[in-house]
XYZ file of C-alpha atoms in Angstrom:
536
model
C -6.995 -33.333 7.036
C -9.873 -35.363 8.399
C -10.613 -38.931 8.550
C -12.917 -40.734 6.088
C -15.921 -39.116 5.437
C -19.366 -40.531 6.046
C -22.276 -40.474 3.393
C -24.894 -38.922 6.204
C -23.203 -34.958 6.642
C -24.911 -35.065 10.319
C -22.072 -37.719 11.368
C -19.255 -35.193 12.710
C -15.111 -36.456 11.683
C -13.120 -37.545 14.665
C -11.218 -34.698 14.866
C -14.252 -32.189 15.216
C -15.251 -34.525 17.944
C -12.354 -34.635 20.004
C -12.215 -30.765 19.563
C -15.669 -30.980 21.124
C -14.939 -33.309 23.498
C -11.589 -31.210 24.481
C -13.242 -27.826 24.679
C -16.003 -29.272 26.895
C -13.123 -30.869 29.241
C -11.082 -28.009 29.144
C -14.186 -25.430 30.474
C -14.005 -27.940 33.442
C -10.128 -27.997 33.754
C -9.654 -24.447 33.009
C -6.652 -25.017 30.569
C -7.503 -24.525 27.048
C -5.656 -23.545 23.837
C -5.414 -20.223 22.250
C -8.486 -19.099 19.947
C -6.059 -18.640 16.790
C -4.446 -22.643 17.280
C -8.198 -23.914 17.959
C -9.187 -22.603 14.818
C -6.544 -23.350 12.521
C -7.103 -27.272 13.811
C -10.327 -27.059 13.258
C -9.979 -25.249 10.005
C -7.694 -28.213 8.879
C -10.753 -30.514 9.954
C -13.450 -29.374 7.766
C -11.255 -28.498 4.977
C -10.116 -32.207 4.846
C -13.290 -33.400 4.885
C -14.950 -31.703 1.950
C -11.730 -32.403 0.231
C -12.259 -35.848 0.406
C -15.820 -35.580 -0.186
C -14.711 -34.038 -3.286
C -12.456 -36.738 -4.247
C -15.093 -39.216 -3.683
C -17.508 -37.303 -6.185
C -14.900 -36.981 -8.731
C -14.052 -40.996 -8.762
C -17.507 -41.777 -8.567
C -18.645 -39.591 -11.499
C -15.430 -40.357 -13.980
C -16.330 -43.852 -13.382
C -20.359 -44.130 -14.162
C -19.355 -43.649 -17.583
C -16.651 -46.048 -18.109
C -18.705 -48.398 -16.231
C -21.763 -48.220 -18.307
C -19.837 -48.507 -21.338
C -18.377 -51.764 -20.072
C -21.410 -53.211 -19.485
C -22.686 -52.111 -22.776
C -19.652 -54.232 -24.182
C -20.242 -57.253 -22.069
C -24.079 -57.447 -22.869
C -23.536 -56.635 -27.109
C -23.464 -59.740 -27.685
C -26.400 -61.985 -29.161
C -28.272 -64.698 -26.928
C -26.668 -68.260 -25.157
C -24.110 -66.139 -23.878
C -23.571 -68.955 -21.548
C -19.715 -69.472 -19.043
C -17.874 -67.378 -21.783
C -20.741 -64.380 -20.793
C -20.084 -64.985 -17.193
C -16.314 -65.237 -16.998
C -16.265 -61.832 -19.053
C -18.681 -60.488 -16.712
C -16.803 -60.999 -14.032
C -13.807 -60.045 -15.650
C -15.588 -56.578 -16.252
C -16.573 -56.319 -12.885
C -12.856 -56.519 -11.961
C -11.718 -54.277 -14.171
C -14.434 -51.723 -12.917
C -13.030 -52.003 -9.449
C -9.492 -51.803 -10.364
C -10.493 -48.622 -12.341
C -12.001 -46.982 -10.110
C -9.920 -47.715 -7.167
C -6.983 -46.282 -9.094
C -8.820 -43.012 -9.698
C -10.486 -42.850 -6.024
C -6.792 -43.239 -5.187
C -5.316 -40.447 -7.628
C -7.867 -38.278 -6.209
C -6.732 -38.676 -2.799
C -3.359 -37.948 -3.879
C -3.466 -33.935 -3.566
C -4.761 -34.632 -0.430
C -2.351 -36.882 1.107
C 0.317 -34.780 -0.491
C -0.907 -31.826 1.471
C -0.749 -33.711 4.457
C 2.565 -35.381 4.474
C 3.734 -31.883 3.540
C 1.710 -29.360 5.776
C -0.447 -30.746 7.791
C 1.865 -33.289 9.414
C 4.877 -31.394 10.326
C 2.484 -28.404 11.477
C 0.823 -30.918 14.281
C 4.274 -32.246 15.016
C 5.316 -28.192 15.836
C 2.231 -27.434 17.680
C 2.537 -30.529 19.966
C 6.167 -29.797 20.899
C 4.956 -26.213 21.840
C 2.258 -28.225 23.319
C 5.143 -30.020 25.614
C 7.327 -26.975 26.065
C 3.998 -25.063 27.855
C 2.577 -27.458 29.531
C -0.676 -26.441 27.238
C -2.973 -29.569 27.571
C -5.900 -27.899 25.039
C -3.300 -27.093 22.471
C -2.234 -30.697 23.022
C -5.116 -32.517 22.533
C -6.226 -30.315 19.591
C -2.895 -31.110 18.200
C -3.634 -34.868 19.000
C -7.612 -34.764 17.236
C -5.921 -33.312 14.154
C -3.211 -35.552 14.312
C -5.528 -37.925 14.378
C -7.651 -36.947 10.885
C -4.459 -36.705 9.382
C -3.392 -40.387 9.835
C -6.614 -41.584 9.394
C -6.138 -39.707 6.025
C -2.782 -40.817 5.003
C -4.174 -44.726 5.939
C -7.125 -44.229 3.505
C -4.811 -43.039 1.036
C -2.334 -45.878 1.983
C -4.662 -48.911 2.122
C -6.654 -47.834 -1.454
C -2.855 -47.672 -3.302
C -1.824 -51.209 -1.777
C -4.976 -52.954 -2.886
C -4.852 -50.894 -6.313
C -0.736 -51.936 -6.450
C -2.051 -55.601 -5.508
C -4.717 -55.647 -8.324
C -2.139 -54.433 -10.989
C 0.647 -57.293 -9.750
C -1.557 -59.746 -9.942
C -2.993 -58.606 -13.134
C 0.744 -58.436 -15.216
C 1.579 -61.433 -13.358
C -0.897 -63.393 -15.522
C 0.215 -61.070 -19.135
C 3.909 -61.937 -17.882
C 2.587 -66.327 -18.028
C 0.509 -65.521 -21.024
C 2.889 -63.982 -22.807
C 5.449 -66.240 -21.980
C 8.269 -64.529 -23.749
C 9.734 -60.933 -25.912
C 8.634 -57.603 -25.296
C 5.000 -57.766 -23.664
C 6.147 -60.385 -21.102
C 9.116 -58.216 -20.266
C 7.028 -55.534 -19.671
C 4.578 -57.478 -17.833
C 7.069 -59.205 -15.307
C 8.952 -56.105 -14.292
C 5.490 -54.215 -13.614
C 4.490 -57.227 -11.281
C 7.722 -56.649 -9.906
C 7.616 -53.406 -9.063
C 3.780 -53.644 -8.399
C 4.397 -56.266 -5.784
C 7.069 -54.369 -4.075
C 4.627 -51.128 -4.162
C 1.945 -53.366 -2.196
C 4.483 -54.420 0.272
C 5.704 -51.209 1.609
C 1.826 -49.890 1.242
C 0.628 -52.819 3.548
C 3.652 -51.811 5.956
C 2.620 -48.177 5.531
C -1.390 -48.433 6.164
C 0.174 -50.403 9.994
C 2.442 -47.457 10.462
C -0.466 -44.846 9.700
C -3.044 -47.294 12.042
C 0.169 -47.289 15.164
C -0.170 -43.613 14.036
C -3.651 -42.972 14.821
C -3.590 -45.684 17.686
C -0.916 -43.230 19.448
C -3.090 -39.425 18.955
C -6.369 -41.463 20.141
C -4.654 -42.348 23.395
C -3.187 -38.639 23.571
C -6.897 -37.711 23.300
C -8.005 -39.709 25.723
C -5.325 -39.483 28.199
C -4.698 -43.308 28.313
C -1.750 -44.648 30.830
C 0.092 -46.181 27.621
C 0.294 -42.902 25.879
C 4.382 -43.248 25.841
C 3.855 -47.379 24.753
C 1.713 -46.190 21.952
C 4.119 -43.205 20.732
C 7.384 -45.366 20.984
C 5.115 -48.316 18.572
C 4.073 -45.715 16.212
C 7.847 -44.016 15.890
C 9.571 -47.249 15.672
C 6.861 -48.410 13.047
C 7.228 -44.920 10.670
C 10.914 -45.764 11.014
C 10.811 -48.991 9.380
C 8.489 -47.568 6.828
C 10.251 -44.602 6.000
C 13.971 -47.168 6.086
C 12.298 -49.640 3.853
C 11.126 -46.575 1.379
C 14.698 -45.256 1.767
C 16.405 -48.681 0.882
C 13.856 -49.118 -2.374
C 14.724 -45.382 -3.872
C 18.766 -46.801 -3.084
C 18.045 -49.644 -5.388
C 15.973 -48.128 -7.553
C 19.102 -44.873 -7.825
C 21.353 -48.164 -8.666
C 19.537 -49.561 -11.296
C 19.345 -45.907 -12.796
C 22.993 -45.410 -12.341
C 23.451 -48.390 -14.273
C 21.255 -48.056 -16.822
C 22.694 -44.460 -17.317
C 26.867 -46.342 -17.424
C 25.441 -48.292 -20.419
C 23.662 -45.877 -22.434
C 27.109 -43.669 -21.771
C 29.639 -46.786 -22.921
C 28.104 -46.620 -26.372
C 29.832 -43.332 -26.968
C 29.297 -40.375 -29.219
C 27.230 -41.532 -32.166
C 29.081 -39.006 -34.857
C 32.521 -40.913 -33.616
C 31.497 -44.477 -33.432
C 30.091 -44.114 -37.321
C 32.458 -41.941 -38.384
C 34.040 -44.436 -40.450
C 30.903 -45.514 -42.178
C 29.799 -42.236 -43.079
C 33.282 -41.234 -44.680
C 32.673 -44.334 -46.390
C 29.213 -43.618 -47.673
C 30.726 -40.150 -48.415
C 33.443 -41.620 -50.402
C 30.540 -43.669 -52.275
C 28.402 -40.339 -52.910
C 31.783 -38.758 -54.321
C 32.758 -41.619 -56.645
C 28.689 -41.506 -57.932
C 29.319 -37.622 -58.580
C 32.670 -38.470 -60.331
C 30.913 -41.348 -62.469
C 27.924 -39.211 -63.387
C 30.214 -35.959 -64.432
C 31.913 -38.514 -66.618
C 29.049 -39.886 -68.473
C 27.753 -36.209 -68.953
C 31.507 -35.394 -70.537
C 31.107 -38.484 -73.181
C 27.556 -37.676 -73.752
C 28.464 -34.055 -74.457
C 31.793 -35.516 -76.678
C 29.154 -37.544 -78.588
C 27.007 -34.772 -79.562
C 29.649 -32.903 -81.006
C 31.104 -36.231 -83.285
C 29.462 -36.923 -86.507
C 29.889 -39.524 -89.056
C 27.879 -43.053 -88.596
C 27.065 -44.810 -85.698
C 27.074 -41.134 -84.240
C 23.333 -41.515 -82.901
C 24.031 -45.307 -81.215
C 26.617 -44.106 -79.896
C 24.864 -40.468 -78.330
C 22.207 -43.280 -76.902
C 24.418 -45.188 -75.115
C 26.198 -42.388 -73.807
C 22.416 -40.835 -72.553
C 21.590 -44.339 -70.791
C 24.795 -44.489 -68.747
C 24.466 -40.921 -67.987
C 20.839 -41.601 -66.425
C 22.371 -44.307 -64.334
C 25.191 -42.516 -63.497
C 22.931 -39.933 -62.537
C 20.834 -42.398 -60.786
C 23.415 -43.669 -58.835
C 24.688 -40.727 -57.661
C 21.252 -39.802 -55.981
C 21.002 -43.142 -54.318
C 24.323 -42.331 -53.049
C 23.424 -38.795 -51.804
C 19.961 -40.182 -50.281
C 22.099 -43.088 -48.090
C 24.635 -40.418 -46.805
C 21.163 -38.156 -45.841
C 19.692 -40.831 -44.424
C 22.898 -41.932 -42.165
C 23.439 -38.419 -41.431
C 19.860 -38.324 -39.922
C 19.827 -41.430 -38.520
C 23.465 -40.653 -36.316
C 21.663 -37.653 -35.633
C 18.666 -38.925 -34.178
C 20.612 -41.631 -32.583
C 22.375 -39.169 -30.927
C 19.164 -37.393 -29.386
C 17.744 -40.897 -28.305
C 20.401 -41.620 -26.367
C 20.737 -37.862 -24.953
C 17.377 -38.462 -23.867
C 18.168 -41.535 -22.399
C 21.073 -40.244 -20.434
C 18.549 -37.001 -19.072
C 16.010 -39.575 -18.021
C 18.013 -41.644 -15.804
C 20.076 -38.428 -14.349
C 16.664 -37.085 -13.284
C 15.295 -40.562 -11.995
C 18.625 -40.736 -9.937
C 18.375 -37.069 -8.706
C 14.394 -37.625 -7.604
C 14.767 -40.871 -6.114
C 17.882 -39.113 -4.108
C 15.978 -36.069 -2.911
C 12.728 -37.156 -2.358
C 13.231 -41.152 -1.347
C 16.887 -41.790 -0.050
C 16.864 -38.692 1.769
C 13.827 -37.513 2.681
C 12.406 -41.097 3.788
C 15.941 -41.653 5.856
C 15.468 -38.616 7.329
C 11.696 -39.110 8.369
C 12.669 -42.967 9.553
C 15.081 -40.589 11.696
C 12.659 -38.741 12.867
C 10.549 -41.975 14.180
C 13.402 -43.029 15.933
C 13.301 -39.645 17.775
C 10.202 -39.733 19.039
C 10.621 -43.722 19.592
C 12.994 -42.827 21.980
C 11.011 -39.858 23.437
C 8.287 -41.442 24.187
C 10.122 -43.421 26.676
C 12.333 -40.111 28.306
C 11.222 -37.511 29.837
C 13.628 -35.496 29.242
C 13.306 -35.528 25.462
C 9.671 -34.568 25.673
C 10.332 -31.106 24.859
C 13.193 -32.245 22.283
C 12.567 -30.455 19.163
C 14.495 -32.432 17.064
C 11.857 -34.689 16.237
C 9.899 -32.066 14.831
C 12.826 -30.708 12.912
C 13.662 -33.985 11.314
C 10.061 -34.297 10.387
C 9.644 -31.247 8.791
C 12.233 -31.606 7.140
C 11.709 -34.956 5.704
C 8.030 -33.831 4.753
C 9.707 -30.556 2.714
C 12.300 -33.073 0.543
C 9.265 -35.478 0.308
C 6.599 -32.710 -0.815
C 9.047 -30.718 -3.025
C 9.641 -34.118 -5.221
C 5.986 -34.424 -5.137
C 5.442 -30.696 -6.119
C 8.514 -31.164 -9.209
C 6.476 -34.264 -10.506
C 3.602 -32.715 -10.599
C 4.458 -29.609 -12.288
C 5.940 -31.358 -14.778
C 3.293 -33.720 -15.484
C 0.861 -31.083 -15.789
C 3.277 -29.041 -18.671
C 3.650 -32.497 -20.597
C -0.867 -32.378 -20.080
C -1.159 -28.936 -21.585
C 1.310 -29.354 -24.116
C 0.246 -32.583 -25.872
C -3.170 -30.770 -26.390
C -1.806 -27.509 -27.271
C 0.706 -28.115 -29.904
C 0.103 -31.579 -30.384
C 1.958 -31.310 -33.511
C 5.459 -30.971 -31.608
C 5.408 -35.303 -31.012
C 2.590 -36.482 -33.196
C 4.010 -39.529 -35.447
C 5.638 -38.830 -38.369
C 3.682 -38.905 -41.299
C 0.705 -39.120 -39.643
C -1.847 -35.698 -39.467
C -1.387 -33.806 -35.774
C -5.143 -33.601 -33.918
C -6.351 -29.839 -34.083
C -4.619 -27.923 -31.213
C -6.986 -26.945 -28.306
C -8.088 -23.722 -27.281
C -5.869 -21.847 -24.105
C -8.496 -22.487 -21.374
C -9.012 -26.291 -22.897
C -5.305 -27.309 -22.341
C -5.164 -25.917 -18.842
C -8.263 -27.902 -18.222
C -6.526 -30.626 -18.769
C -3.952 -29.626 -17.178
C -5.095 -29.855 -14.382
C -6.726 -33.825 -14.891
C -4.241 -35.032 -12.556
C -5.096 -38.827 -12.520
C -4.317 -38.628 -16.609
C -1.066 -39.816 -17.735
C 0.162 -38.234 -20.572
C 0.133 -40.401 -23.741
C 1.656 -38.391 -26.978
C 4.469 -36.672 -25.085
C 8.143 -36.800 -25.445
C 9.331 -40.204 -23.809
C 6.587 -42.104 -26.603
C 8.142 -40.122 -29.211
C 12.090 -40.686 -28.480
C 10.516 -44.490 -27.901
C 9.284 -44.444 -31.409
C 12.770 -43.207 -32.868
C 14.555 -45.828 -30.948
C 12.045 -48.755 -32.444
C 12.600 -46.878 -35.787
C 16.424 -47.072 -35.506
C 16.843 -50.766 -34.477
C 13.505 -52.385 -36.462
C 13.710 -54.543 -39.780
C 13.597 -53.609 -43.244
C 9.873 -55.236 -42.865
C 8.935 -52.086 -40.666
C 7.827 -49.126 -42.511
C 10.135 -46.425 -42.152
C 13.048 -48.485 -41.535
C 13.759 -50.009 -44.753
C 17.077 -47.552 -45.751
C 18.169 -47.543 -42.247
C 22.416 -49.155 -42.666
C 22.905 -52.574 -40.719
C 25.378 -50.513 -38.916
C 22.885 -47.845 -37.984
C 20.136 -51.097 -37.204
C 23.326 -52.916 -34.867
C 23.505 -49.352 -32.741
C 19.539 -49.173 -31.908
C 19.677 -52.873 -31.354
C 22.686 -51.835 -28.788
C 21.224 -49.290 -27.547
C 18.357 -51.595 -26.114
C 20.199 -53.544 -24.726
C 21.477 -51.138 -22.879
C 18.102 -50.246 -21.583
C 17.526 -53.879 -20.061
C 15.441 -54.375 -23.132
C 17.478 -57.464 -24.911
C 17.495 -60.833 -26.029
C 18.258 -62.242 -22.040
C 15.710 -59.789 -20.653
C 12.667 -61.407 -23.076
C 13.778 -64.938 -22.507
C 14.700 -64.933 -26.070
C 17.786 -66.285 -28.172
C 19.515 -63.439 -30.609
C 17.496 -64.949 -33.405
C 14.093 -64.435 -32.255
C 14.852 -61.212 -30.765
C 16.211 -59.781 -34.168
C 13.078 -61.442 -36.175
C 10.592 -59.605 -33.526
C 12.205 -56.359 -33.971
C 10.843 -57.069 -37.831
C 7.383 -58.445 -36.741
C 4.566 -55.311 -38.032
C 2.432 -57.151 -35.686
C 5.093 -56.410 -32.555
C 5.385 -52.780 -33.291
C 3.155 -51.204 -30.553
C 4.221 -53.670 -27.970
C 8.010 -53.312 -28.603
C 6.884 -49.102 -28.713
C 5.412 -49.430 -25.083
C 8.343 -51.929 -24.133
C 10.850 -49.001 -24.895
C 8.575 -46.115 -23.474
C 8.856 -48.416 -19.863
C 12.077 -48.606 -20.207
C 13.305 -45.081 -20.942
C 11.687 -44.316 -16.967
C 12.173 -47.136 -15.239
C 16.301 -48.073 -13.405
């Protein structure tokens, strides 16, 4: 990986530069490093750099549109536009740069990922074979790549804090306009987590500068080469210990979240008694309506006066025998389904939290502590001699990067399935009652696929998200009417149990309960409850 690109392609990267620069020196010296190392370095070079040339293009070109439909928006409205015109300008403006920030960032991503993961921990190899032979070329190639790589990781770095910076300060303000319930909620925890993202970013873009700071003064040969590599180890170890410590809380609050979800117990037990009940109901109706059908059927065969009052009677309490019996059948349906559905929610639930605790274990608590461990070992090796050849460092590293980049890999993978298969069978989550869009073509749901900066919006966590709503909503919601207030007192437990009650909207049981039945709450209780479902 290279550092930044320039715009003019005659302007070399730092790394092909020091390669020249080394190659030139070593002729003089005549030390150099071996033809197949030199090119692989170099090779890593330009391939970085027309990567992020790439990634450039693509943010640039997904944004022209978006842009000039914003402007279209902010200009469609008739003459005197006046302070309202200019604060929604502005407000445009900043939405423009926060938009395409975030996708100049997500298109960094790949790259960064295949830095951290390849890149990285193949320059850390080559410069402790670098140390073990006494190779200066292989060094200070090492060194110039090492160099596009951090410059790399820091462009990555500094574009996510200021993006993570943006978005606090953004739900900060929907958090105070909000005030209280669902969207403020939602809001407040994303500034949260937001604000914590642009902390450790801000610590990470010093780390990554200490980083480059330490390969320039390899290249160079400066007298505080060792001063430089103990700043930048003891620097990545704080990062990498404050990343560590974040995924430990964040594996808590998913531990926790998963204990409450789990006390509720198995829905078919804890309304077992309610169902026997409706049951009981359904069999009475069945015993009432076989009744009326025997006296109707007496009546018929009677004769004398009164005969055809009486066979008219005996048909109208039939019918609402008959009726009642079907109400009764349709309740015990709709309980069954409901317990049934509850049960998958909270299945789902269970998964969610299970797999945020194993990913946050794998890839942050251990693979971060183990890179912070490997900036205390070349901290400390910077300093001793005798550790100069130590390849523990290089171990630790690697191995760090491999937990890091096979998390990264996992997400990825799966976020790309969830891509192709909302636009392949969208019919598998699409809203009940509602028509399913036409399924794409093969090639057109790998192509998106593949849109890596998309998040994926009709997939299974906004569906379970939906049933959950569905379950603990009002009669007033449609859908929910012949939902049992036992059935309704389970969803409403249920989100409570995902940090989604009455204390966590600043609201009293009341309110909470009556915006449950608010139509005009729906979507932001919906995306309340999707948050929730993947967040500790």
């Amino acid at each position: 990986m290279s550092s930044p690109v320039r715009r003019s392609e005659s302007r070399q990267s730092v790394a092909t530069v020091a390669v020249g620069r080394r190659r030139e020196g070593s002729r003089g010296r005549g030390t150099s490093a071996s033809s197949v190392e030199a090119s692989f370095l170099e090779m890593q070079s330009r391939a970085g750099n027309r990567a992020t040339t790439a990634a450039v293009q693509r943010a640039r070109g997904a944004d022209k549109g978006k842009g000039k439909a914003t402007d279209e928006a902010a200009g469609g409205g008739s003459g005197g536009g006046g302070r309202a015109d200019g604060g929604k300008k502005r407000k445009n403006y900043r939405d423009r740069i926060a938009s395409l920030l975030d996708r100049f960032k997500k298109n960094l991503e790949p790259i960064d990922t295949w830095i951290k993961g390849a890149q990285t921990p193949a320059n850390a190899g080559f410069t402790q074979q670098a140390a073990v032979t006494a190779n200066e070329g292989l060094k200070h190639s090492a060194a110039a790549s090492g160099t596009s790589a951090a410059s790399g990781n820091l462009l990555t770095e500094a574009t996510g804090t200021v993006v993570s910076g943006m978005d606090a300060y953004k739900s900060m303000k929907d958090a105070r306009k909000n005030g209280n319930g669902a969207g403020h909620h939602t809001a407040n925890k994303r500034a949260k987590t937001k604000g914590t993202d642009a902390v450790v970013g801000a610590a990470g873009s010093g780390a990554y500068s200490a980083a480059i700071a330490k390969e320039v003064t390899k290249i160079q040969k400066a007298a505080d080469a060792a001063v430089a590599s103990e700043a930048s180890g003891a620097a990545s170890a704080a990062v990498a210990g404050m990343k560590s410590v974040r995924s430990v809380f964040r594996v808590g609050g998913a531990a926790r979240k998963y204990k409450r979800v789990k006390e509720l117990g198995d829905p078919q037990l804890v309304h077992a008694a309610s169902l026997a009940r409706l049951n009981e109901s359904r069999e009475h109706a069945d015993w009432a309506a076989a009744e009326a059908y025997v006296a109707l059927d007496s009546y018929w065969k009677q004769e004398g006066e009164g005969r055809l009052e009486l066979i008219g009677e005996a048909v109208d309490a039939a019918w609402e025998a008959m009726g009642e019996a079907r109400d009764a059948a349709e309740a015990l349906q709709r309980a069954e389904k409901d317990v049934e559905k509850l049960g998958t929610v909270q299945g789902y639930a269970k998964k969610k939290q299970l797999t945020k605790i194993g990913k946050e274990t794998v890839g942050g608590a251990l693979g971060e502590s183990t890179k912070a461990a490997a900036g205390v070992v070349t901290a400390v090796a910077a300093g001793t001699a005798g550790l100069a050849t130590n390849p523990v460092g290089w171990g630790l590293a690697g191995a760090g990067a491999g937990l890091v980049l096979g998390v990264t890999l996992y997400k990825a993978l799966r976020a790309a399935t969830k891509r192709y298969e909302e636009v392949r069978h969208p019919e598998v989550w699409a809203k009940e009652g509602e028509t399913p869009e036409e399924a794409a073509s093969r090639k057109e749901s790998l192509q998106h696929a593949l849109k890596f900066w998309r998040k994926v919006s009709k997939g299974e966590r906004a569906a379970m998200a939906r049933e959950i709503y569905a379950l603990a909503a009002g009669p007033d919601i449609a859908g929910s009417g012949g939902t049992t207030e036992e059935m309704r007192q389970s969803g409403m437990s249920l989100l409570i149990a995902l940090k989604s009650g009455p204390t966590d909207h600043k609201l009293d049981q009341e309110a909470w309960v009556a915006s449950l039945n608010d139509p005009s709450k729906t979507a932001g209780w919906i995306k309340e409850i999707t948050e929730q479902l993947a967040s500790g």
